Amino acid sequence: MRELGEFALIERINTGRVQAPGVLLGPGDDAAVVAAPDGRFVVTTDMLVQDRHFRLDWSGPRDIGRKAIAQNAADVVAMGAVPTAFVVALGCPADTPLELVDRLTDGMWAEARRAGGSIAGGDVVRSPQLVISVTAFGDLDGRAPITRAGARVGDTVAVVGRLGWSAAGLAVLTAGLDPADEFFAEVLAAHRVPQPPYSAVLAVVADSAAEVDNSGASPAQGVLDSEHIGVSEQSNAAQFGSEGIIGSASEWPAIPTALTDISDGLLADLGHIAEASGVAIDIHSKTLRDPALTTIARRLDADAAQWILTGGEDHAFVGTWPWQRELPPGWVPIGRVLAGQGVTVDGVRQPGSGGWESFSGVDSASEPEPR
């Protein structure tokens, strides 16, 4: 890095990159120009700090780059928007190998494309350690945003994507177990590179918009790969009964009344929905059983249920859905919205915060593992 210099590095990072349609002017000027077709855009930002959120001896640069983009893209999609552009600020020591930066930016671009956008620009500075700050933009295409504040009493709570797998991978690494052991390969991959099921949300958004275009009417606000959490539809019906889970097909495709991605932990993130909506949420533990994760937990003498309930960083999506609306493919019902406050599991409030909090616990400089 020191020998190449800032501007040559910027040119190296951007050479040969093709911008997504939503980026009207990319790197090379004082600022980028990003389209806002309906006069608005969704925007979010997040930061990763070396040895706090990742370790270079646990994750490769390409994986870190993908993770940095994925956690921001998931926030955009959770609002019902399509990711269009990302702006990245990178801080790193002067002696950082160029190969590390190449692999880091390759990972960022790979995940940006998977999400539907591209990297429109950013900044590079010298810093004592690797720091990555990403700002993401998204297009609502004329739709109302899906917020955390729309859950209603009686709604079904449903999730799409894996839960607890990133936490399991972190547990393997912090326990000092052999990361080359194939038994742990899948959970380690889940921790290193989250796989937000973007399409599980965006397909419903697109279907809803198509219904509106065809009918001229307006459905309720809303937002659909079908990763699993180890739940069968038969067990769902047994747990909830036939009403309000699969339900009868409604006039409109099922649209969440509230939605968020699971970054801090299922209980913590559902707590945000419950608070914003002024409701209570009860989760049914039987719906969350994952035999594969339970097998791994036994090897670590750990509790798979705690990984699932409080683990975070899987960036699955959880939302509340109108009662008696058909859930889209891949979405699994796990609970119900009730009158009251807070989040419970089988009617019992759980101790602790329910997930990750940035300023809790020991000081970050002395924290033994990243998060």
Coordinates of C-alpha atoms in Angstrom, one line a residue:
M1 CA 0.0 0.0 0.0
R2 CA 2.8 2.4 1.0
E3 CA 4.6 2.0 -2.3
L4 CA 1.5 2.2 -4.5
G5 CA -0.1 5.3 -2.9
E6 CA -3.7 6.4 -2.5
F7 CA -4.7 7.4 -6.0
A8 CA -3.1 4.5 -7.7
L9 CA -4.8 2.2 -5.2
I10 CA -8.2 3.8 -6.0
E11 CA -7.6 3.3 -9.8
R12 CA -6.5 -0.3 -9.1
I13 CA -9.7 -1.0 -7.1
N14 CA -12.0 0.4 -9.8
T15 CA -10.4 -0.8 -13.0
G16 CA -12.6 -3.1 -15.0
R17 CA -15.7 -2.7 -12.8
V18 CA -19.1 -2.3 -14.3
Q19 CA -21.7 -0.2 -12.5
A20 CA -25.3 -1.3 -11.9
P21 CA -28.0 0.6 -13.7
G22 CA -28.8 2.6 -10.6
V23 CA -25.4 4.2 -10.6
L24 CA -25.5 7.1 -13.1
L25 CA -21.9 8.3 -12.3
G26 CA -19.4 6.1 -10.5
P27 CA -15.9 6.7 -9.2
G28 CA -13.6 9.3 -10.7
D29 CA -15.4 12.6 -9.8
D30 CA -16.0 14.5 -6.6
A31 CA -19.1 12.4 -5.9
A32 CA -21.2 9.7 -7.4
V33 CA -24.6 10.1 -8.8
V34 CA -27.2 7.5 -7.8
A35 CA -30.7 7.3 -9.4
A36 CA -33.8 7.9 -7.3
P37 CA -36.5 6.9 -9.7
D38 CA -39.5 7.8 -7.5
G39 CA -37.8 10.7 -5.8
R40 CA -36.7 8.8 -2.7
F41 CA -34.1 6.2 -1.7
V42 CA -33.5 4.0 1.3
V43 CA -30.1 4.6 2.9
T44 CA -28.2 2.7 5.7
T45 CA -24.7 2.5 7.0
D46 CA -22.7 0.0 9.0
M47 CA -19.0 -0.4 10.1
L48 CA -16.7 -3.3 10.7
V49 CA -13.5 -2.9 12.8
Q50 CA -10.7 -5.5 12.8
D51 CA -10.6 -7.7 15.9
R52 CA -14.0 -6.4 17.0
H53 CA -16.2 -7.6 14.1
F54 CA -13.8 -9.9 12.3
R55 CA -10.3 -11.5 12.7
L56 CA -8.0 -12.0 9.8
D57 CA -6.8 -15.4 11.2
W58 CA -10.5 -16.6 11.2
S59 CA -11.8 -15.1 7.9
G60 CA -10.2 -14.4 4.5
P61 CA -10.3 -10.9 3.0
R62 CA -12.8 -11.9 0.3
D63 CA -15.2 -13.2 3.0
I64 CA -14.8 -10.0 5.0
G65 CA -15.6 -7.9 2.0
R66 CA -18.8 -10.0 1.2
K67 CA -19.9 -9.7 4.9
A68 CA -19.4 -5.9 4.9
I69 CA -21.7 -5.5 1.9
A70 CA -24.2 -8.2 2.9
Q71 CA -25.1 -6.7 6.3
N72 CA -25.9 -3.4 4.7
A73 CA -27.8 -4.9 1.7
A74 CA -29.9 -6.9 4.2
D75 CA -30.9 -3.7 5.9
V76 CA -32.0 -2.2 2.6
V77 CA -34.0 -5.3 1.6
A78 CA -35.6 -5.4 5.0
M79 CA -37.2 -2.0 4.1
G80 CA -38.7 -3.6 0.9
A81 CA -36.2 -1.8 -1.3
V82 CA -33.9 -3.1 -4.0
P83 CA -30.2 -2.4 -3.3
T84 CA -28.8 -0.1 -6.0
A85 CA -25.4 1.3 -4.8
F86 CA -22.8 1.1 -2.1
V87 CA -20.2 3.6 -0.9
V88 CA -17.3 2.2 0.9
A89 CA -14.8 3.9 3.2
L90 CA -11.7 1.8 3.9
G91 CA -9.1 2.4 6.6
C92 CA -5.9 0.3 6.7
P93 CA -2.3 0.4 7.7
A94 CA 0.3 1.5 5.2
D95 CA 1.9 -1.9 5.2
T96 CA -1.3 -3.7 4.2
P97 CA -0.5 -6.1 1.4
L98 CA -2.1 -5.2 -1.9
E99 CA -3.3 -8.8 -2.4
L100 CA -5.4 -8.4 0.8
V101 CA -7.1 -5.2 -0.6
D102 CA -7.6 -6.9 -4.0
R103 CA -9.4 -9.9 -2.4
L104 CA -11.3 -7.6 0.0
T105 CA -12.7 -5.5 -2.8
D106 CA -13.4 -8.5 -5.0
G107 CA -15.6 -9.9 -2.2
M108 CA -17.4 -6.5 -1.9
W109 CA -18.1 -6.4 -5.6
A110 CA -19.3 -10.1 -5.6
E111 CA -21.8 -9.5 -2.9
A112 CA -22.9 -6.1 -4.3
R113 CA -23.7 -7.9 -7.6
R114 CA -25.6 -10.7 -5.7
A115 CA -27.7 -8.0 -4.0
G116 CA -28.4 -6.2 -7.3
G117 CA -26.2 -3.1 -7.0
S118 CA -22.6 -2.0 -7.4
I119 CA -20.0 0.1 -5.5
A120 CA -20.4 3.7 -6.6
G121 CA -17.4 5.2 -4.8
G122 CA -15.8 5.7 -1.4
D123 CA -12.6 6.7 0.4
V124 CA -9.3 5.2 1.4
V125 CA -7.4 6.4 4.5
R126 CA -4.5 5.3 6.6
S127 CA -5.5 3.8 9.9
P128 CA -3.9 1.7 12.7
Q129 CA -6.1 -1.3 11.8
L130 CA -8.5 -2.4 9.1
V131 CA -11.8 -0.5 9.2
I132 CA -14.6 -0.9 6.7
S133 CA -17.6 1.5 6.6
V134 CA -20.3 0.9 4.0
T135 CA -23.2 3.0 3.1
A136 CA -26.0 1.4 1.1
F137 CA -28.7 2.8 -1.1
G138 CA -32.0 1.2 -2.2
D139 CA -34.9 1.9 -4.5
L140 CA -38.5 1.5 -3.3
D141 CA -39.9 1.8 -6.9
G142 CA -42.9 3.7 -5.7
R143 CA -43.8 1.4 -2.8
A144 CA -44.2 2.3 0.8
P145 CA -41.3 1.2 3.0
I146 CA -41.7 -1.8 5.2
T147 CA -40.9 -0.7 8.7
R148 CA -40.7 -2.3 12.2
A149 CA -43.8 -0.4 13.3
G150 CA -46.6 -2.2 11.4
A151 CA -47.1 -5.4 13.4
R152 CA -50.7 -6.0 14.5
V153 CA -52.3 -8.2 17.1
G154 CA -53.1 -11.6 15.5
D155 CA -50.4 -11.4 12.9
T156 CA -48.3 -14.5 12.2
V157 CA -44.5 -14.2 12.8
A158 CA -42.5 -15.9 10.1
V159 CA -38.8 -16.2 9.2
V160 CA -36.9 -17.0 6.1
G161 CA -33.2 -18.1 6.2
R162 CA -31.1 -20.0 8.7
L163 CA -30.9 -19.1 12.3
G164 CA -28.0 -19.8 14.7
W165 CA -25.5 -21.0 12.1
S166 CA -23.3 -18.0 12.3
A167 CA -23.3 -18.2 16.1
A168 CA -22.3 -21.9 15.8
G169 CA -19.4 -21.0 13.6
L170 CA -18.2 -18.4 16.0
A171 CA -18.5 -20.9 18.8
V172 CA -16.2 -23.3 16.9
L173 CA -13.6 -20.7 16.3
T174 CA -13.6 -19.4 19.9
A175 CA -13.4 -22.9 21.2
G176 CA -10.1 -23.3 19.3
L177 CA -11.4 -26.3 17.4
D178 CA -9.8 -27.3 14.1
P179 CA -11.4 -25.1 11.4
A180 CA -10.3 -27.6 8.8
D181 CA -12.6 -30.3 10.3
E182 CA -15.3 -30.9 7.6
F183 CA -17.8 -31.5 10.4
F184 CA -17.8 -27.8 11.1
A185 CA -17.4 -26.6 7.5
E186 CA -21.0 -25.4 7.0
V187 CA -21.3 -23.4 10.2
L188 CA -17.9 -21.8 9.6
A189 CA -18.9 -20.7 6.2
A190 CA -22.1 -19.3 7.6
H191 CA -20.2 -17.2 10.1
R192 CA -17.6 -16.0 7.6
V193 CA -20.1 -15.1 4.9
P194 CA -23.7 -14.5 5.7
Q195 CA -26.2 -15.4 3.0
P196 CA -29.2 -13.1 3.3
P197 CA -32.1 -14.5 1.3
Y198 CA -32.7 -11.3 -0.6
S199 CA -35.0 -12.8 -3.2
A200 CA -37.3 -14.2 -0.5
V201 CA -38.3 -10.6 0.2
L202 CA -37.8 -9.0 -3.2
A203 CA -39.9 -11.6 -5.1
V204 CA -42.9 -10.7 -2.9
V205 CA -42.3 -7.0 -3.4
A206 CA -42.3 -7.6 -7.2
D207 CA -45.4 -9.8 -7.1
S208 CA -47.3 -7.3 -5.1
A209 CA -46.4 -4.5 -7.4
A210 CA -47.5 -6.6 -10.4
E211 CA -50.9 -7.2 -8.8
V212 CA -51.3 -3.5 -8.2
D213 CA -50.4 -2.7 -11.8
N214 CA -52.9 -5.3 -13.1
S215 CA -55.8 -4.3 -10.9
G216 CA -55.3 -0.6 -10.3
A217 CA -55.9 -1.2 -6.6
S218 CA -53.6 -0.8 -3.7
P219 CA -52.7 -3.7 -1.3
A220 CA -51.4 -3.2 2.2
Q221 CA -47.8 -2.0 2.5
G222 CA -45.3 -4.7 2.2
V223 CA -42.6 -6.9 0.8
L224 CA -39.6 -13.2 -0.5
D225 CA -34.3 -18.4 -1.9
S226 CA -35.7 -20.5 0.5
E227 CA -33.0 -21.3 3.1
H228 CA -34.3 -23.3 6.0
I229 CA -34.3 -23.4 9.8
G230 CA -35.1 -27.1 10.0
V231 CA -38.9 -26.9 10.2
S232 CA -41.4 -29.0 8.3
E233 CA -44.7 -27.6 7.2
Q234 CA -46.4 -30.6 8.9
S235 CA -44.9 -29.5 12.2
N236 CA -46.0 -25.9 11.6
A237 CA -49.6 -27.0 11.1
A238 CA -49.5 -29.2 14.2
Q239 CA -48.1 -26.3 16.3
F240 CA -50.4 -23.5 15.0
G241 CA -53.4 -25.2 13.6
S242 CA -54.7 -24.7 10.1
E243 CA -55.8 -21.1 10.5
G244 CA -53.6 -18.1 10.2
I245 CA -50.4 -20.0 9.1
I246 CA -50.9 -21.3 5.7
G247 CA -54.4 -19.9 5.5
S248 CA -56.6 -19.5 2.5
A249 CA -55.2 -17.7 -0.5
S250 CA -56.1 -14.1 -0.3
E251 CA -56.7 -11.5 -3.0
W252 CA -53.2 -10.2 -2.7
P253 CA -49.9 -12.0 -2.2
A254 CA -48.8 -12.2 1.4
I255 CA -47.1 -9.0 2.5
P256 CA -45.3 -8.4 5.8
T257 CA -46.9 -5.8 8.1
A258 CA -43.4 -5.4 9.7
L259 CA -40.0 -6.7 8.7
T260 CA -36.4 -6.7 9.8
D261 CA -33.2 -8.7 9.1
I262 CA -31.7 -10.7 12.0
S263 CA -28.4 -9.1 12.7
D264 CA -28.4 -8.9 16.5
G265 CA -30.4 -12.1 17.3
L266 CA -33.9 -13.3 16.8
L267 CA -35.2 -12.2 20.2
A268 CA -33.4 -8.9 20.1
D269 CA -34.6 -8.0 16.6
L270 CA -38.2 -9.2 17.2
G271 CA -37.9 -7.0 20.3
H272 CA -37.4 -4.0 18.0
I273 CA -40.5 -4.9 16.1
A274 CA -42.5 -5.3 19.2
E275 CA -41.4 -2.0 20.7
A276 CA -41.9 0.0 17.5
S277 CA -45.4 -1.6 16.9
G278 CA -46.6 -1.4 20.5
V279 CA -47.3 -5.2 20.6
A280 CA -46.1 -8.4 22.2
I281 CA -44.6 -11.3 20.3
D282 CA -44.6 -14.9 21.4
I283 CA -42.3 -17.5 19.7
H284 CA -43.0 -21.2 19.7
S285 CA -39.8 -23.1 20.4
K286 CA -40.9 -26.3 18.6
T287 CA -40.8 -24.4 15.3
L288 CA -37.2 -23.5 15.7
R289 CA -35.6 -26.9 16.1
D290 CA -32.8 -27.6 13.7
P291 CA -31.4 -31.2 13.9
A292 CA -28.2 -30.3 12.0
L293 CA -27.4 -27.5 14.4
T294 CA -28.3 -29.7 17.4
T295 CA -25.7 -32.3 16.3
I296 CA -23.0 -29.6 16.1
A297 CA -24.0 -28.2 19.5
R298 CA -23.5 -31.6 21.1
R299 CA -19.8 -31.7 19.9
L300 CA -19.3 -28.3 21.7
D301 CA -21.4 -29.1 24.7
A302 CA -23.5 -26.1 23.7
D303 CA -27.2 -25.2 23.4
A304 CA -28.4 -24.9 19.8
A305 CA -31.6 -23.2 21.0
Q306 CA -29.6 -20.3 22.4
W307 CA -27.7 -20.0 19.1
I308 CA -31.0 -19.8 17.3
L309 CA -32.7 -17.4 19.7
T310 CA -29.8 -15.0 20.4
G311 CA -27.1 -15.7 17.8
G312 CA -27.4 -13.0 15.1
E313 CA -25.3 -12.2 12.0
D314 CA -27.1 -14.8 9.9
H315 CA -29.1 -11.9 8.3
A316 CA -32.2 -14.0 7.8
F317 CA -35.4 -12.0 7.6
V318 CA -38.2 -12.1 10.2
G319 CA -41.6 -10.4 9.7
T320 CA -45.1 -10.3 10.8
W321 CA -47.8 -11.3 8.3
P322 CA -51.5 -10.7 8.2
W323 CA -53.6 -13.5 9.7
Q324 CA -55.1 -15.9 7.2
R325 CA -52.8 -14.7 4.4
E326 CA -50.8 -17.4 2.6
L327 CA -47.1 -17.3 3.4
P328 CA -44.8 -17.2 0.4
P329 CA -42.5 -20.2 -0.4
G330 CA -39.6 -20.5 2.1
W331 CA -41.2 -18.5 4.9
V332 CA -41.7 -20.5 8.1
P333 CA -44.2 -19.5 10.8
I334 CA -42.7 -19.3 14.2
G335 CA -45.0 -17.3 16.4
R336 CA -47.8 -14.9 16.9
V337 CA -48.3 -11.2 17.6
L338 CA -50.2 -10.5 20.8
A339 CA -51.5 -7.6 22.8
G340 CA -48.9 -6.4 25.4
Q341 CA -45.2 -5.7 25.4
G342 CA -41.9 -7.6 24.8
V343 CA -41.0 -10.9 23.4
T344 CA -41.6 -14.3 25.0
V345 CA -40.7 -17.9 24.1
D346 CA -43.6 -20.3 24.8
G347 CA -45.1 -17.6 26.9
V348 CA -41.9 -17.1 29.1
R349 CA -39.8 -14.0 29.0
Q350 CA -36.1 -14.9 28.5
P351 CA -33.3 -13.4 30.6
G352 CA -30.7 -11.0 29.1
S353 CA -30.9 -8.7 26.1
G354 CA -31.7 -11.4 23.6
G355 CA -28.8 -10.7 21.3
W356 CA -25.8 -8.5 20.5
E357 CA -25.3 -5.0 21.9
S358 CA -22.2 -3.0 20.8
F359 CA -21.3 -1.4 24.1
S360 CA -22.2 -4.2 26.5
G361 CA -19.6 -6.5 28.2
V362 CA -15.9 -5.9 28.3
D363 CA -14.1 -3.2 26.4
S364 CA -13.7 -3.9 22.8
A365 CA -9.9 -3.5 22.9
S366 CA -9.7 -6.5 25.2
E367 CA -12.5 -8.6 23.8
P368 CA -11.3 -12.1 23.0
E369 CA -13.5 -12.8 20.0
P370 CA -15.0 -10.6 17.3
R371 CA -18.7 -9.9 16.8

